[in-house]
Amino acid sequence: MKVLAASSVAHPNIALAKYWGKRAIPGNYPAVPSLSVTLDGMATRTTLRFDPRLTEDRFILGNELVLGRPLERITKLVDEVRSEAGFTTRASIVSANDFPTASGLASSASGFAALALAAVTAAGLEWSPARISDLARRASASAGRSIYGGYVRLDAGPLAGDGSQELAAEPVAPASAFPMKVVVCVTHEGAKAVASTDGMIRTMQTSPFYERWLSYGVENEQALREALLANDFARVGQLAEASALAMHASALACGVSYFNGATLEIMKQLRLLREVGLQVYGTIDAGPHVKVLVRPDQEPIVTPKLRAITGVVRTIVATPGGEPRVERIEASA
Ligand code: 2P0
Protein backbone atom coordinates (compact mmCIF):
# COMPACT_ATOMS: atom_id res chain seq x y z
CA MET A 1 0.00 0.00 0.00
CA LYS A 2 1.30 3.44 -0.90
CA VAL A 3 -0.11 6.34 1.11
CA LEU A 4 -0.69 9.51 -0.92
CA ALA A 5 -2.71 11.84 1.23
CA ALA A 6 -3.76 12.30 4.84
CA SER A 7 -6.06 14.62 6.74
CA SER A 8 -5.35 15.55 10.33
CA VAL A 9 -6.80 17.64 13.13
CA ALA A 10 -4.81 19.39 15.87
CA HIS A 11 -5.73 21.90 18.55
CA PRO A 12 -4.16 25.11 19.88
CA ASN A 13 -2.44 25.15 23.26
CA ILE A 14 -1.72 27.86 25.80
CA ALA A 15 1.44 27.83 27.88
CA LEU A 16 0.88 28.14 31.63
CA ALA A 17 4.67 28.16 32.12
CA LYS A 18 5.92 30.13 29.13
CA TYR A 19 8.56 29.45 26.52
CA TRP A 20 10.44 32.62 25.50
CA GLY A 21 13.94 32.49 24.03
CA LYS A 22 15.93 29.91 22.08
CA ARG A 23 19.19 28.04 22.54
CA ALA A 24 22.17 29.44 20.62
CA ILE A 25 22.41 26.35 18.38
CA PRO A 26 20.53 25.41 15.21
CA GLY A 27 17.28 23.42 15.48
CA ASN A 28 14.82 25.84 17.18
CA TYR A 29 15.36 24.57 20.73
CA PRO A 30 13.66 26.50 23.56
CA ALA A 31 15.89 28.08 26.21
CA VAL A 32 13.42 27.32 29.04
CA PRO A 33 11.03 24.45 29.76
CA SER A 34 7.33 25.16 29.21
CA LEU A 35 4.08 23.58 30.36
CA SER A 36 0.89 24.02 28.39
CA VAL A 37 -2.72 23.02 28.15
CA THR A 38 -4.17 21.90 24.82
CA LEU A 39 -7.69 23.19 24.18
CA ASP A 40 -10.68 21.31 22.88
CA GLY A 41 -13.34 22.83 20.69
CA MET A 42 -11.01 24.76 18.39
CA ALA A 43 -9.00 23.05 15.68
CA THR A 44 -6.82 23.29 12.60
CA ARG A 45 -7.74 20.76 9.90
CA THR A 46 -5.07 19.99 7.31
CA THR A 47 -5.04 17.76 4.25
CA LEU A 48 -1.67 17.03 2.68
CA ARG A 49 -1.43 15.28 -0.67
CA PHE A 50 1.81 14.29 -2.41
CA ASP A 51 1.23 15.11 -6.06
CA PRO A 52 3.77 14.20 -8.80
CA ARG A 53 2.34 16.92 -11.07
CA LEU A 54 3.51 19.72 -8.75
CA THR A 55 6.90 21.40 -9.15
CA GLU A 56 6.67 23.23 -5.80
CA ASP A 57 4.73 22.80 -2.57
CA ARG A 58 1.41 24.60 -2.60
CA PHE A 59 -0.20 25.87 0.61
CA ILE A 60 -3.75 27.10 0.93
CA LEU A 61 -4.85 28.48 4.31
CA GLY A 62 -8.53 29.30 4.70
CA ASN A 63 -9.09 29.46 0.92
CA GLU A 64 -6.09 31.74 0.32
CA LEU A 65 -2.86 30.79 -1.40
CA VAL A 66 0.10 31.45 0.91
CA LEU A 67 3.58 32.25 -0.41
CA GLY A 68 6.86 33.62 0.98
CA ARG A 69 8.21 32.92 4.47
CA PRO A 70 5.19 30.89 5.77
CA LEU A 71 5.44 28.59 2.71
CA GLU A 72 9.22 28.23 3.25
CA ARG A 73 8.61 27.07 6.85
CA ILE A 74 6.16 24.48 5.58
CA THR A 75 8.45 23.24 2.82
CA LYS A 76 11.27 22.89 5.36
CA LEU A 77 9.12 20.61 7.54
CA VAL A 78 7.87 18.53 4.60
CA ASP A 79 11.46 18.27 3.26
CA GLU A 80 12.48 16.47 6.46
CA VAL A 81 9.67 13.98 5.91
CA ARG A 82 10.49 13.53 2.20
CA SER A 83 14.16 12.97 2.98
CA GLU A 84 13.30 10.26 5.52
CA ALA A 85 10.76 8.63 3.16
CA GLY A 86 13.20 8.70 0.24
CA PHE A 87 11.24 10.68 -2.34
CA THR A 88 11.05 14.27 -3.53
CA THR A 89 7.40 14.57 -4.62
CA ARG A 90 5.93 18.02 -3.89
CA ALA A 91 2.80 18.39 -1.79
CA SER A 92 -0.43 20.31 -1.88
CA ILE A 93 -1.49 21.38 1.62
CA VAL A 94 -4.94 22.70 2.40
CA SER A 95 -5.47 23.96 5.92
CA ALA A 96 -8.23 25.76 7.81
CA ASN A 97 -8.70 27.01 11.36
CA ASP A 98 -12.22 26.77 12.79
CA PHE A 99 -11.39 29.42 15.40
CA PRO A 100 -11.28 33.11 14.54
CA THR A 101 -7.92 34.45 13.39
CA ALA A 102 -6.55 37.17 15.67
CA SER A 103 -8.36 35.52 18.58
CA GLY A 104 -5.07 35.34 20.43
CA LEU A 105 -4.96 31.57 20.07
CA ALA A 106 -1.68 30.61 18.48
CA SER A 107 -2.58 29.11 15.13
CA SER A 108 1.08 28.22 14.51
CA ALA A 109 0.86 25.62 17.32
CA SER A 110 -2.17 23.76 15.95
CA GLY A 111 -1.13 24.51 12.35
CA PHE A 112 2.35 22.98 12.47
CA ALA A 113 1.13 20.09 14.66
CA ALA A 114 -1.58 19.23 12.11
CA LEU A 115 0.94 19.61 9.26
CA ALA A 116 3.50 17.31 10.90
CA LEU A 117 0.88 14.64 11.56
CA ALA A 118 -0.53 14.82 8.02
CA ALA A 119 2.90 14.85 6.33
CA VAL A 120 4.28 11.87 8.26
CA THR A 121 1.09 9.86 7.66
CA ALA A 122 0.82 10.75 3.97
CA ALA A 123 4.45 9.71 3.46
CA GLY A 124 3.60 6.30 4.90
CA LEU A 125 6.03 6.69 7.82
CA GLU A 126 5.19 5.07 11.12
CA TRP A 127 6.73 7.52 13.55
CA SER A 128 6.15 7.66 17.31
CA PRO A 129 4.25 10.68 18.67
CA ALA A 130 7.59 11.84 20.17
CA ARG A 131 9.25 11.91 16.78
CA ILE A 132 6.29 13.79 15.27
CA SER A 133 6.44 16.24 18.20
CA ASP A 134 10.15 16.83 17.52
CA LEU A 135 9.37 17.50 13.84
CA ALA A 136 6.61 20.00 14.73
CA ARG A 137 8.82 21.69 17.38
CA ARG A 138 11.53 22.37 14.83
CA ALA A 139 9.01 24.41 12.82
CA SER A 140 7.46 26.18 15.84
CA ALA A 141 8.30 25.19 19.40
CA SER A 142 4.76 25.56 20.71
CA ALA A 143 3.56 23.16 17.97
CA GLY A 144 5.58 20.34 19.55
CA ARG A 145 3.19 20.56 22.52
CA SER A 146 0.00 20.30 20.39
CA ILE A 147 0.94 16.70 19.44
CA TYR A 148 -0.64 15.76 22.79
CA GLY A 149 -3.94 16.65 24.44
CA GLY A 150 -4.30 17.78 28.06
CA TYR A 151 -1.34 19.11 30.05
CA VAL A 152 1.96 18.89 28.21
CA ARG A 153 5.60 19.75 28.97
CA LEU A 154 8.36 20.70 26.59
CA ASP A 155 11.83 20.70 28.11
CA ALA A 156 14.54 23.22 27.28
CA GLY A 157 16.90 22.19 24.49
CA PRO A 158 20.56 21.15 24.78
CA LEU A 159 23.19 23.86 25.32
CA ALA A 160 25.46 22.57 22.56
CA GLY A 161 25.17 20.44 19.46
CA ASP A 162 24.50 20.48 15.74
CA GLY A 163 20.70 20.50 16.00
CA SER A 164 20.19 16.80 15.34
CA GLN A 165 19.19 15.84 18.90
CA GLU A 166 15.52 14.90 19.35
CA LEU A 167 13.52 17.10 21.71
CA ALA A 168 9.87 16.13 22.01
CA ALA A 169 7.09 17.35 24.27
CA GLU A 170 5.67 14.88 26.78
CA PRO A 171 2.22 14.53 28.31
CA VAL A 172 2.15 15.49 32.02
CA ALA A 173 -1.49 14.83 32.91
CA PRO A 174 -4.76 14.21 31.09
CA ALA A 175 -7.26 17.07 30.86
CA SER A 176 -9.48 15.32 33.44
CA ALA A 177 -6.72 15.46 36.09
CA PHE A 178 -6.96 19.22 36.48
CA PRO A 179 -10.42 20.68 35.74
CA MET A 180 -10.26 24.23 34.44
CA LYS A 181 -11.84 26.59 31.91
CA VAL A 182 -9.90 29.13 29.86
CA VAL A 183 -11.79 32.30 28.99
CA VAL A 184 -10.04 34.06 26.11
CA CYS A 185 -10.64 37.82 26.36
CA VAL A 186 -10.09 39.20 22.86
CA THR A 187 -9.01 42.85 23.06
CA HIS A 188 -8.16 43.66 19.45
CA GLU A 189 -9.14 42.30 16.04
CA GLY A 190 -6.14 42.13 13.75
CA ALA A 191 -2.58 40.87 13.43
CA LYS A 192 -0.07 41.28 16.25
CA ALA A 193 2.56 44.02 16.10
CA VAL A 194 5.72 41.91 16.58
CA ALA A 195 5.93 38.26 15.46
CA SER A 196 6.84 36.07 18.45
CA THR A 197 10.06 34.73 16.90
CA ASP A 198 11.26 38.32 16.26
CA GLY A 199 10.25 39.47 19.76
CA MET A 200 12.08 36.54 21.29
CA ILE A 201 15.27 37.17 19.34
CA ARG A 202 15.27 40.85 20.30
CA THR A 203 14.76 39.91 23.97
CA MET A 204 17.64 37.41 23.81
CA GLN A 205 19.97 39.90 22.22
CA THR A 206 19.12 43.11 24.06
CA SER A 207 17.06 42.62 27.24
CA PRO A 208 18.92 43.32 30.50
CA PHE A 209 16.49 40.89 32.19
CA TYR A 210 16.86 37.94 29.81
CA GLU A 211 19.34 35.96 31.97
CA ARG A 212 17.09 36.32 35.01
CA TRP A 213 14.08 35.25 32.95
CA LEU A 214 15.93 32.05 32.00
CA SER A 215 16.61 31.04 35.61
CA TYR A 216 13.12 32.09 36.72
CA GLY A 217 11.51 30.13 33.87
CA VAL A 218 13.13 26.91 35.09
CA GLU A 219 11.99 27.43 38.73
CA ASN A 220 8.51 28.51 37.68
CA GLU A 221 7.87 25.52 35.40
CA GLN A 222 8.93 23.03 38.05
CA ALA A 223 6.80 24.63 40.76
CA LEU A 224 3.83 24.90 38.40
CA ARG A 225 4.10 21.24 37.40
CA GLU A 226 4.19 20.18 41.06
CA ALA A 227 1.13 22.33 41.85
CA LEU A 228 -0.73 20.89 38.85
CA LEU A 229 -0.02 17.33 39.91
CA ALA A 230 -1.13 18.22 43.47
CA ASN A 231 -4.36 19.66 41.98
CA ASP A 232 -3.75 23.05 43.65
CA PHE A 233 -5.74 25.44 41.46
CA ALA A 234 -4.79 28.67 43.23
CA ARG A 235 -1.08 27.91 43.10
CA VAL A 236 -1.20 26.88 39.41
CA GLY A 237 -3.03 30.12 38.66
CA GLN A 238 -0.59 32.28 40.63
CA LEU A 239 2.42 30.64 38.98
CA ALA A 240 0.90 30.88 35.49
CA GLU A 241 0.23 34.59 35.97
CA ALA A 242 3.75 35.06 37.35
CA SER A 243 5.27 33.26 34.35
CA ALA A 244 3.44 35.49 31.88
CA LEU A 245 4.36 38.68 33.77
CA ALA A 246 8.04 37.68 34.01
CA MET A 247 8.17 36.78 30.31
CA HIS A 248 6.60 40.10 29.34
CA ALA A 249 8.84 42.03 31.78
CA SER A 250 11.92 40.60 30.05
CA ALA A 251 10.51 41.61 26.65
CA LEU A 252 9.30 45.03 27.82
CA ALA A 253 12.78 45.85 29.17
CA CYS A 254 14.04 46.04 25.58
CA GLY A 255 10.98 47.71 24.10
CA VAL A 256 9.08 44.61 22.95
CA SER A 257 5.52 45.20 24.14
CA TYR A 258 2.45 43.15 23.33
CA PHE A 259 0.05 44.89 25.75
CA ASN A 260 -2.66 47.39 24.98
CA GLY A 261 -4.73 49.37 27.49
CA ALA A 262 -7.34 46.61 27.80
CA THR A 263 -4.64 44.03 28.61
CA LEU A 264 -3.65 45.99 31.71
CA GLU A 265 -7.25 46.78 32.63
CA ILE A 266 -8.19 43.08 32.55
CA MET A 267 -5.20 42.16 34.73
CA LYS A 268 -6.28 44.83 37.23
CA GLN A 269 -9.88 43.56 37.23
CA LEU A 270 -8.63 40.00 37.88
CA ARG A 271 -6.89 41.24 41.03
CA LEU A 272 -10.17 42.85 42.17
CA LEU A 273 -12.15 39.66 41.41
CA ARG A 274 -9.67 37.66 43.50
CA GLU A 275 -10.29 40.05 46.39
CA VAL A 276 -13.97 39.06 46.35
CA GLY A 277 -13.12 35.35 46.41
CA LEU A 278 -13.07 34.33 42.73
CA GLN A 279 -10.13 32.19 41.64
CA VAL A 280 -9.16 33.90 38.39
CA TYR A 281 -5.67 34.27 36.95
CA GLY A 282 -4.51 35.80 33.68
CA THR A 283 -1.94 34.73 31.15
CA ILE A 284 -0.78 36.70 28.10
CA ASP A 285 1.05 35.49 24.97
CA ALA A 286 2.63 37.41 22.09
CA GLY A 287 -0.47 39.57 21.65
CA PRO A 288 -2.73 41.90 23.66
CA HIS A 289 -5.38 39.32 24.65
CA VAL A 290 -5.72 37.87 28.14
CA LYS A 291 -6.54 34.21 28.71
CA VAL A 292 -8.24 33.82 32.06
CA LEU A 293 -7.83 30.56 33.97
CA VAL A 294 -10.91 29.84 36.05
CA ARG A 295 -12.35 26.93 38.01
CA PRO A 296 -15.19 25.31 35.99
CA ASP A 297 -17.84 26.04 38.66
CA GLN A 298 -16.91 29.75 38.69
CA GLU A 299 -16.80 30.21 34.90
CA PRO A 300 -20.52 31.13 34.49
CA ILE A 301 -20.08 33.90 37.10
CA VAL A 302 -16.75 35.13 35.76
CA THR A 303 -17.35 35.25 31.97
CA PRO A 304 -20.07 37.98 32.08
CA LYS A 305 -17.85 40.06 34.38
CA LEU A 306 -14.95 39.76 31.90
CA ARG A 307 -17.19 40.67 28.99
CA ALA A 308 -18.20 43.85 30.80
CA ILE A 309 -14.61 45.13 31.08
CA THR A 310 -13.91 48.12 28.84
CA GLY A 311 -11.81 47.01 25.87
CA VAL A 312 -12.92 43.36 25.82
CA VAL A 313 -14.22 42.82 22.29
CA ARG A 314 -15.50 39.27 22.89
CA THR A 315 -14.81 36.15 24.90
CA ILE A 316 -14.27 32.52 23.92
CA VAL A 317 -14.65 29.82 26.58
CA ALA A 318 -12.33 26.86 26.04
CA THR A 319 -11.89 23.53 27.83
CA PRO A 320 -8.73 21.41 28.21
CA GLY A 321 -8.60 18.34 25.95
CA GLY A 322 -7.63 18.32 22.33
CA GLU A 323 -5.97 15.04 21.37
CA PRO A 324 -4.84 15.44 17.74
CA ARG A 325 -5.84 12.73 15.27
CA VAL A 326 -5.61 11.53 11.68
CA GLU A 327 -9.09 11.68 10.17
CA ARG A 328 -8.59 10.21 6.73
CA ILE A 329 -5.92 8.38 4.77
CA GLU A 330 -5.94 7.92 1.01
CA ALA A 331 -3.74 5.20 -0.43
CA SER A 332 -3.13 3.44 -3.71
CA ALA A 333 -2.84 -0.33 -3.96
C1 2P0 B 1 4.51 29.75 24.52
N1 2P0 B 1 4.77 31.60 22.89
O1 2P0 B 1 5.16 29.05 25.33
C2 2P0 B 1 5.09 31.12 24.20
C3 2P0 B 1 4.56 32.18 25.14
C4 2P0 B 1 4.24 32.92 22.89
C5 2P0 B 1 4.36 33.39 24.28
O2 2P0 B 1 5.52 29.76 21.89
O3 2P0 B 1 9.73 30.85 17.18
O4 2P0 B 1 5.26 30.35 17.52
O5 2P0 B 1 7.96 29.44 16.13
O6 2P0 B 1 9.31 28.56 18.05
O7 2P0 B 1 6.11 28.66 19.20
C6 2P0 B 1 4.86 31.45 20.45
O8 2P0 B 1 5.99 31.18 19.73
O9 2P0 B 1 7.67 30.42 18.35
C7 2P0 B 1 5.07 30.89 21.78
P1 2P0 B 1 8.74 29.75 17.37
P2 2P0 B 1 6.17 30.04 18.64
O10 2P0 B 1 3.42 29.38 24.04
XYZ file of C-alpha atoms and ligand atoms in Angstrom:
353
model
C 0.000 0.000 0.000
C 1.302 3.445 -0.902
C -0.113 6.343 1.110
C -0.686 9.509 -0.917
C -2.714 11.843 1.232
C -3.756 12.298 4.838
C -6.058 14.622 6.736
C -5.351 15.554 10.331
C -6.796 17.638 13.134
C -4.807 19.395 15.872
C -5.735 21.900 18.549
C -4.163 25.108 19.879
C -2.440 25.154 23.255
C -1.723 27.863 25.796
C 1.437 27.827 27.884
C 0.883 28.135 31.627
C 4.667 28.159 32.123
C 5.916 30.132 29.126
C 8.564 29.453 26.524
C 10.436 32.618 25.497
C 13.944 32.485 24.034
C 15.932 29.910 22.082
C 19.185 28.039 22.543
C 22.166 29.438 20.620
C 22.412 26.353 18.379
C 20.527 25.407 15.213
C 17.281 23.421 15.480
C 14.823 25.841 17.182
C 15.357 24.568 20.734
C 13.657 26.498 23.565
C 15.891 28.076 26.210
C 13.417 27.316 29.043
C 11.028 24.450 29.760
C 7.335 25.163 29.210
C 4.078 23.578 30.356
C 0.890 24.025 28.392
C -2.722 23.019 28.149
C -4.172 21.898 24.823
C -7.687 23.192 24.184
C -10.684 21.311 22.880
C -13.341 22.830 20.694
C -11.009 24.758 18.392
C -9.001 23.053 15.684
C -6.817 23.286 12.601
C -7.740 20.763 9.899
C -5.073 19.986 7.306
C -5.036 17.758 4.251
C -1.668 17.034 2.680
C -1.427 15.278 -0.670
C 1.807 14.287 -2.407
C 1.230 15.107 -6.062
C 3.769 14.199 -8.798
C 2.344 16.924 -11.065
C 3.514 19.721 -8.747
C 6.896 21.402 -9.153
C 6.666 23.229 -5.800
C 4.732 22.796 -2.568
C 1.414 24.596 -2.601
C -0.199 25.872 0.608
C -3.752 27.104 0.927
C -4.852 28.475 4.313
C -8.530 29.298 4.704
C -9.088 29.462 0.923
C -6.089 31.744 0.317
C -2.858 30.792 -1.404
C 0.101 31.451 0.911
C 3.585 32.254 -0.412
C 6.864 33.616 0.980
C 8.206 32.923 4.470
C 5.185 30.888 5.767
C 5.442 28.594 2.705
C 9.216 28.230 3.246
C 8.613 27.073 6.848
C 6.156 24.481 5.578
C 8.449 23.236 2.824
C 11.275 22.888 5.355
C 9.115 20.611 7.537
C 7.868 18.531 4.603
C 11.459 18.270 3.259
C 12.482 16.468 6.462
C 9.669 13.983 5.914
C 10.491 13.532 2.202
C 14.155 12.974 2.976
C 13.298 10.263 5.517
C 10.755 8.627 3.161
C 13.195 8.697 0.245
C 11.242 10.682 -2.338
C 11.049 14.274 -3.532
C 7.400 14.566 -4.619
C 5.933 18.016 -3.885
C 2.797 18.392 -1.789
C -0.430 20.307 -1.879
C -1.489 21.384 1.622
C -4.939 22.698 2.395
C -5.473 23.962 5.917
C -8.233 25.764 7.808
C -8.700 27.011 11.364
C -12.215 26.772 12.790
C -11.390 29.423 15.400
C -11.279 33.107 14.538
C -7.921 34.453 13.391
C -6.550 37.166 15.673
C -8.363 35.520 18.579
C -5.071 35.342 20.435
C -4.956 31.571 20.067
C -1.676 30.611 18.477
C -2.579 29.108 15.127
C 1.082 28.218 14.507
C 0.857 25.621 17.317
C -2.166 23.764 15.954
C -1.127 24.509 12.354
C 2.347 22.980 12.469
C 1.133 20.091 14.659
C -1.576 19.226 12.109
C 0.935 19.609 9.261
C 3.502 17.312 10.904
C 0.883 14.641 11.563
C -0.534 14.817 8.018
C 2.900 14.853 6.328
C 4.285 11.872 8.262
C 1.091 9.863 7.661
C 0.819 10.753 3.975
C 4.452 9.708 3.456
C 3.600 6.298 4.897
C 6.032 6.693 7.816
C 5.191 5.070 11.124
C 6.728 7.521 13.553
C 6.154 7.662 17.308
C 4.252 10.683 18.672
C 7.591 11.835 20.170
C 9.249 11.913 16.778
C 6.290 13.789 15.274
C 6.441 16.242 18.201
C 10.149 16.831 17.515
C 9.369 17.501 13.842
C 6.613 20.002 14.727
C 8.819 21.694 17.382
C 11.534 22.366 14.827
C 9.006 24.406 12.820
C 7.465 26.182 15.839
C 8.305 25.194 19.398
C 4.764 25.557 20.713
C 3.560 23.156 17.968
C 5.578 20.335 19.546
C 3.186 20.557 22.518
C -0.003 20.301 20.385
C 0.938 16.700 19.442
C -0.642 15.763 22.787
C -3.937 16.651 24.437
C -4.300 17.781 28.057
C -1.343 19.114 30.051
C 1.964 18.892 28.205
C 5.595 19.747 28.971
C 8.363 20.698 26.588
C 11.835 20.698 28.113
C 14.544 23.223 27.277
C 16.900 22.194 24.493
C 20.561 21.145 24.779
C 23.188 23.856 25.316
C 25.461 22.569 22.556
C 25.175 20.437 19.457
C 24.500 20.476 15.742
C 20.703 20.500 15.999
C 20.189 16.804 15.343
C 19.192 15.843 18.903
C 15.519 14.899 19.345
C 13.519 17.100 21.705
C 9.870 16.134 22.012
C 7.090 17.351 24.268
C 5.672 14.881 26.779
C 2.216 14.532 28.307
C 2.149 15.491 32.016
C -1.493 14.832 32.914
C -4.759 14.211 31.086
C -7.264 17.067 30.855
C -9.484 15.320 33.442
C -6.719 15.457 36.088
C -6.958 19.225 36.475
C -10.420 20.682 35.737
C -10.264 24.229 34.441
C -11.835 26.587 31.906
C -9.901 29.126 29.862
C -11.795 32.303 28.986
C -10.038 34.059 26.114
C -10.640 37.818 26.363
C -10.091 39.198 22.855
C -9.014 42.852 23.058
C -8.161 43.657 19.454
C -9.138 42.303 16.039
C -6.140 42.133 13.752
C -2.580 40.873 13.430
C -0.071 41.277 16.253
C 2.563 44.023 16.101
C 5.718 41.915 16.583
C 5.935 38.262 15.464
C 6.844 36.074 18.448
C 10.059 34.728 16.900
C 11.256 38.318 16.265
C 10.245 39.470 19.758
C 12.082 36.539 21.288
C 15.269 37.172 19.336
C 15.271 40.851 20.303
C 14.757 39.910 23.971
C 17.638 37.409 23.810
C 19.969 39.896 22.221
C 19.118 43.111 24.057
C 17.056 42.618 27.237
C 18.920 43.320 30.504
C 16.495 40.893 32.186
C 16.859 37.943 29.806
C 19.342 35.965 31.967
C 17.090 36.325 35.011
C 14.083 35.254 32.945
C 15.926 32.049 31.998
C 16.611 31.041 35.606
C 13.121 32.090 36.718
C 11.514 30.129 33.865
C 13.129 26.906 35.095
C 11.991 27.435 38.725
C 8.506 28.509 37.684
C 7.866 25.517 35.397
C 8.931 23.028 38.047
C 6.796 24.633 40.764
C 3.828 24.898 38.405
C 4.103 21.236 37.399
C 4.186 20.180 41.062
C 1.135 22.334 41.853
C -0.727 20.892 38.847
C -0.025 17.326 39.910
C -1.127 18.224 43.470
C -4.359 19.662 41.977
C -3.749 23.045 43.654
C -5.739 25.438 41.458
C -4.791 28.671 43.232
C -1.077 27.909 43.100
C -1.199 26.879 39.414
C -3.031 30.120 38.656
C -0.588 32.278 40.626
C 2.419 30.639 38.980
C 0.899 30.883 35.493
C 0.230 34.591 35.969
C 3.751 35.060 37.354
C 5.268 33.263 34.348
C 3.439 35.493 31.881
C 4.362 38.678 33.769
C 8.043 37.684 34.007
C 8.173 36.781 30.308
C 6.603 40.101 29.339
C 8.837 42.026 31.775
C 11.920 40.597 30.049
C 10.513 41.609 26.655
C 9.299 45.026 27.818
C 12.776 45.847 29.172
C 14.038 46.041 25.584
C 10.977 47.710 24.100
C 9.075 44.608 22.948
C 5.524 45.201 24.143
C 2.453 43.146 23.330
C 0.046 44.890 25.750
C -2.658 47.394 24.984
C -4.731 49.374 27.488
C -7.335 46.614 27.799
C -4.642 44.028 28.609
C -3.647 45.987 31.705
C -7.249 46.777 32.630
C -8.190 43.078 32.545
C -5.199 42.163 34.730
C -6.280 44.835 37.231
C -9.881 43.564 37.233
C -8.632 40.004 37.880
C -6.892 41.237 41.029
C -10.173 42.850 42.172
C -12.149 39.664 41.406
C -9.670 37.665 43.497
C -10.290 40.054 46.394
C -13.975 39.058 46.348
C -13.125 35.345 46.408
C -13.074 34.328 42.735
C -10.126 32.187 41.642
C -9.159 33.903 38.389
C -5.673 34.268 36.950
C -4.508 35.797 33.682
C -1.939 34.731 31.147
C -0.784 36.699 28.095
C 1.046 35.493 24.968
C 2.626 37.413 22.094
C -0.467 39.568 21.651
C -2.733 41.898 23.661
C -5.379 39.318 24.650
C -5.721 37.868 28.144
C -6.538 34.206 28.715
C -8.238 33.819 32.062
C -7.830 30.564 33.968
C -10.906 29.839 36.055
C -12.354 26.930 38.008
C -15.187 25.307 35.986
C -17.836 26.039 38.656
C -16.914 29.752 38.695
C -16.805 30.207 34.901
C -20.522 31.132 34.486
C -20.081 33.903 37.100
C -16.747 35.129 35.756
C -17.347 35.253 31.975
C -20.074 37.980 32.080
C -17.847 40.059 34.377
C -14.949 39.756 31.905
C -17.188 40.670 28.989
C -18.204 43.852 30.803
C -14.608 45.128 31.076
C -13.909 48.119 28.836
C -11.810 47.008 25.871
C -12.918 43.361 25.824
C -14.217 42.822 22.286
C -15.501 39.274 22.888
C -14.811 36.153 24.901
C -14.269 32.516 23.921
C -14.649 29.825 26.579
C -12.328 26.856 26.039
C -11.890 23.533 27.833
C -8.727 21.414 28.206
C -8.604 18.339 25.951
C -7.633 18.322 22.333
C -5.965 15.035 21.372
C -4.844 15.440 17.738
C -5.837 12.733 15.267
C -5.613 11.530 11.677
C -9.095 11.677 10.172
C -8.588 10.207 6.733
C -5.919 8.381 4.767
C -5.942 7.917 1.011
C -3.744 5.199 -0.434
C -3.135 3.437 -3.715
C -2.837 -0.334 -3.964
C 4.507 29.748 24.517
N 4.766 31.600 22.886
O 5.156 29.051 25.326
C 5.086 31.121 24.205
C 4.555 32.177 25.140
C 4.238 32.924 22.892
C 4.362 33.388 24.281
O 5.515 29.759 21.892
O 9.726 30.852 17.183
O 5.264 30.355 17.518
O 7.962 29.442 16.129
O 9.307 28.559 18.054
O 6.105 28.665 19.205
C 4.856 31.452 20.449
O 5.993 31.177 19.732
O 7.669 30.417 18.353
C 5.073 30.888 21.780
P 8.738 29.755 17.365
P 6.174 30.037 18.642
O 3.417 29.383 24.039
